[in-house]
Amino acid sequence: VTLPLSHRSSAFLMPAPNRLSDLENCAIGAICGTADTTLLQSTNYWKNAQQQRLPFTMNPAVLYRGYSANVLNNGFCLMTQFYLNGIAKRMLTGGAREATPAE
C-alpha cells in the first residue's frame, strides 16, 4: 500500500529495522526491558506470594521491592538480545535488504 504524498510526513516514518545502529538496538532493548519490568514486577510478586502462601498485598513498597536490581538485570538481558539480533540480521541480509519471513 502506497500512501499519497500528503501522508508521507517524515514524522510518521520509522527507520527500517535493518538500518538501526548497534547503539539504537541497545537503547531500544534497554527501554523495553525497563518497561517490561515496570509493568510486570507486581504480577511476579503476586505469583511468587501465591506459591509461597503469603498474604495478598497491594502495598507498592512490598510489590516493588528489588525493582532497581530487576530493572538492571532485565534491561541488560533485553539490551543484549536486541544487540545480538541486529548483528545476526546484518549477517543474514548483508545489511542491504529486509529479512524475509524465513530468515
CSV table of C-alpha atoms in Angstrom, one decimal:
chain,number,residue,atom,x,y,z
A,1,VAL,CA,0.0,0.0,0.0
A,2,THR,CA,1.4,3.3,-1.1
A,3,LEU,CA,0.4,6.4,0.8
A,4,PRO,CA,-0.3,9.7,-1.0
A,5,LEU,CA,2.5,12.2,-0.8
A,6,SER,CA,0.5,14.3,1.8
A,7,HIS,CA,0.7,11.3,4.2
A,8,ARG,CA,4.4,10.7,3.8
A,9,SER,CA,5.5,13.1,6.6
A,10,SER,CA,8.9,12.2,7.9
A,11,ALA,CA,7.4,12.5,11.4
A,12,PHE,CA,5.5,9.2,10.8
A,13,LEU,CA,8.2,7.3,9.1
A,14,MET,CA,10.2,4.8,11.2
A,15,PRO,CA,13.7,3.7,10.0
A,16,ALA,CA,13.8,0.2,8.6
A,17,PRO,CA,14.8,-2.3,11.2
A,18,ASN,CA,18.0,-3.3,9.4
A,19,ARG,CA,19.0,0.3,9.4
A,20,LEU,CA,19.2,0.7,13.2
A,21,SER,CA,22.7,1.1,14.6
A,22,ASP,CA,24.1,-1.1,17.3
A,23,LEU,CA,23.6,1.8,19.8
A,24,GLU,CA,19.9,2.2,18.7
A,25,ASN,CA,19.3,-1.5,19.2
A,26,CYS,CA,20.9,-1.4,22.6
A,27,ALA,CA,18.8,1.6,23.6
A,28,ILE,CA,15.5,0.1,22.4
A,29,GLY,CA,16.3,-3.2,24.3
A,30,ALA,CA,17.1,-1.3,27.5
A,31,ILE,CA,13.9,0.7,27.2
A,32,CYS,CA,11.8,-2.4,26.6
A,33,GLY,CA,13.5,-4.2,29.5
A,34,THR,CA,12.7,-1.3,31.8
A,35,ALA,CA,9.1,-1.2,30.6
A,36,ASP,CA,8.7,-4.9,30.9
A,37,THR,CA,10.0,-4.9,34.5
A,38,THR,CA,7.9,-1.9,35.5
A,39,LEU,CA,4.7,-3.4,34.1
A,40,LEU,CA,5.2,-7.0,35.4
A,41,GLN,CA,7.0,-6.5,38.7
A,42,SER,CA,3.8,-6.6,40.7
A,43,THR,CA,2.4,-9.7,38.9
A,44,ASN,CA,5.7,-11.6,39.5
A,45,TYR,CA,5.4,-10.8,43.2
A,46,TRP,CA,1.8,-11.9,43.4
A,47,LYS,CA,2.7,-15.2,41.6
A,48,ASN,CA,5.6,-15.9,44.0
A,49,ALA,CA,3.5,-14.9,47.0
A,50,GLN,CA,0.7,-17.3,45.9
A,51,GLN,CA,3.2,-20.1,45.5
A,52,GLN,CA,4.7,-19.4,49.0
A,53,ARG,CA,1.2,-19.0,50.5
A,54,LEU,CA,2.0,-15.4,51.5
A,55,PRO,CA,-0.9,-12.9,52.0
A,56,PHE,CA,-2.0,-10.8,49.0
A,57,THR,CA,-0.9,-7.2,49.2
A,58,MET,CA,-1.3,-4.0,47.1
A,59,ASN,CA,1.5,-2.2,49.1
A,60,PRO,CA,3.9,-0.7,46.5
A,61,ALA,CA,6.8,-0.9,48.9
A,62,VAL,CA,6.3,-4.6,49.0
A,63,LEU,CA,5.4,-5.1,45.3
A,64,TYR,CA,8.4,-3.2,44.0
A,65,ARG,CA,11.0,-4.4,46.5
A,66,GLY,CA,14.1,-5.2,44.4
A,67,TYR,CA,12.9,-3.2,41.5
A,68,SER,CA,16.2,-1.5,40.6
A,69,ALA,CA,18.1,-4.8,40.6
A,70,ASN,CA,15.4,-6.3,38.5
A,71,VAL,CA,15.4,-3.4,36.0
A,72,LEU,CA,19.2,-3.7,35.7
A,73,ASN,CA,19.0,-7.4,35.1
A,74,ASN,CA,16.1,-7.4,32.7
A,75,GLY,CA,17.2,-4.3,30.9
A,76,PHE,CA,20.7,-5.7,30.3
A,77,CYS,CA,19.3,-9.0,29.1
A,78,LEU,CA,16.9,-7.4,26.6
A,79,MET,CA,19.6,-4.9,25.5
A,80,THR,CA,21.9,-7.8,24.7
A,81,GLN,CA,19.2,-9.7,22.9
A,82,PHE,CA,18.4,-6.7,20.7
A,83,TYR,CA,22.1,-6.0,20.0
A,84,LEU,CA,22.8,-9.6,19.0
A,85,ASN,CA,19.6,-9.8,16.9
A,86,GLY,CA,20.8,-6.7,15.0
A,87,ILE,CA,24.1,-8.3,14.3
A,88,ALA,CA,22.5,-11.6,13.2
A,89,LYS,CA,20.2,-9.8,10.9
A,90,ARG,CA,23.0,-7.9,9.3
A,91,MET,CA,24.9,-11.1,8.8
A,92,LEU,CA,21.9,-12.8,7.2
A,93,THR,CA,21.0,-9.9,4.9
A,94,GLY,CA,24.3,-8.1,4.4
A,95,GLY,CA,22.6,-5.0,5.8
A,96,ALA,CA,21.3,-4.2,2.3
A,97,ARG,CA,17.8,-5.5,2.4
A,98,GLU,CA,14.9,-6.5,4.7
A,99,ALA,CA,15.0,-10.0,6.2
A,100,THR,CA,12.5,-12.4,4.7
A,101,PRO,CA,10.0,-14.2,6.9
A,102,ALA,CA,12.0,-17.4,6.6
A,103,GLU,CA,15.1,-15.7,7.8
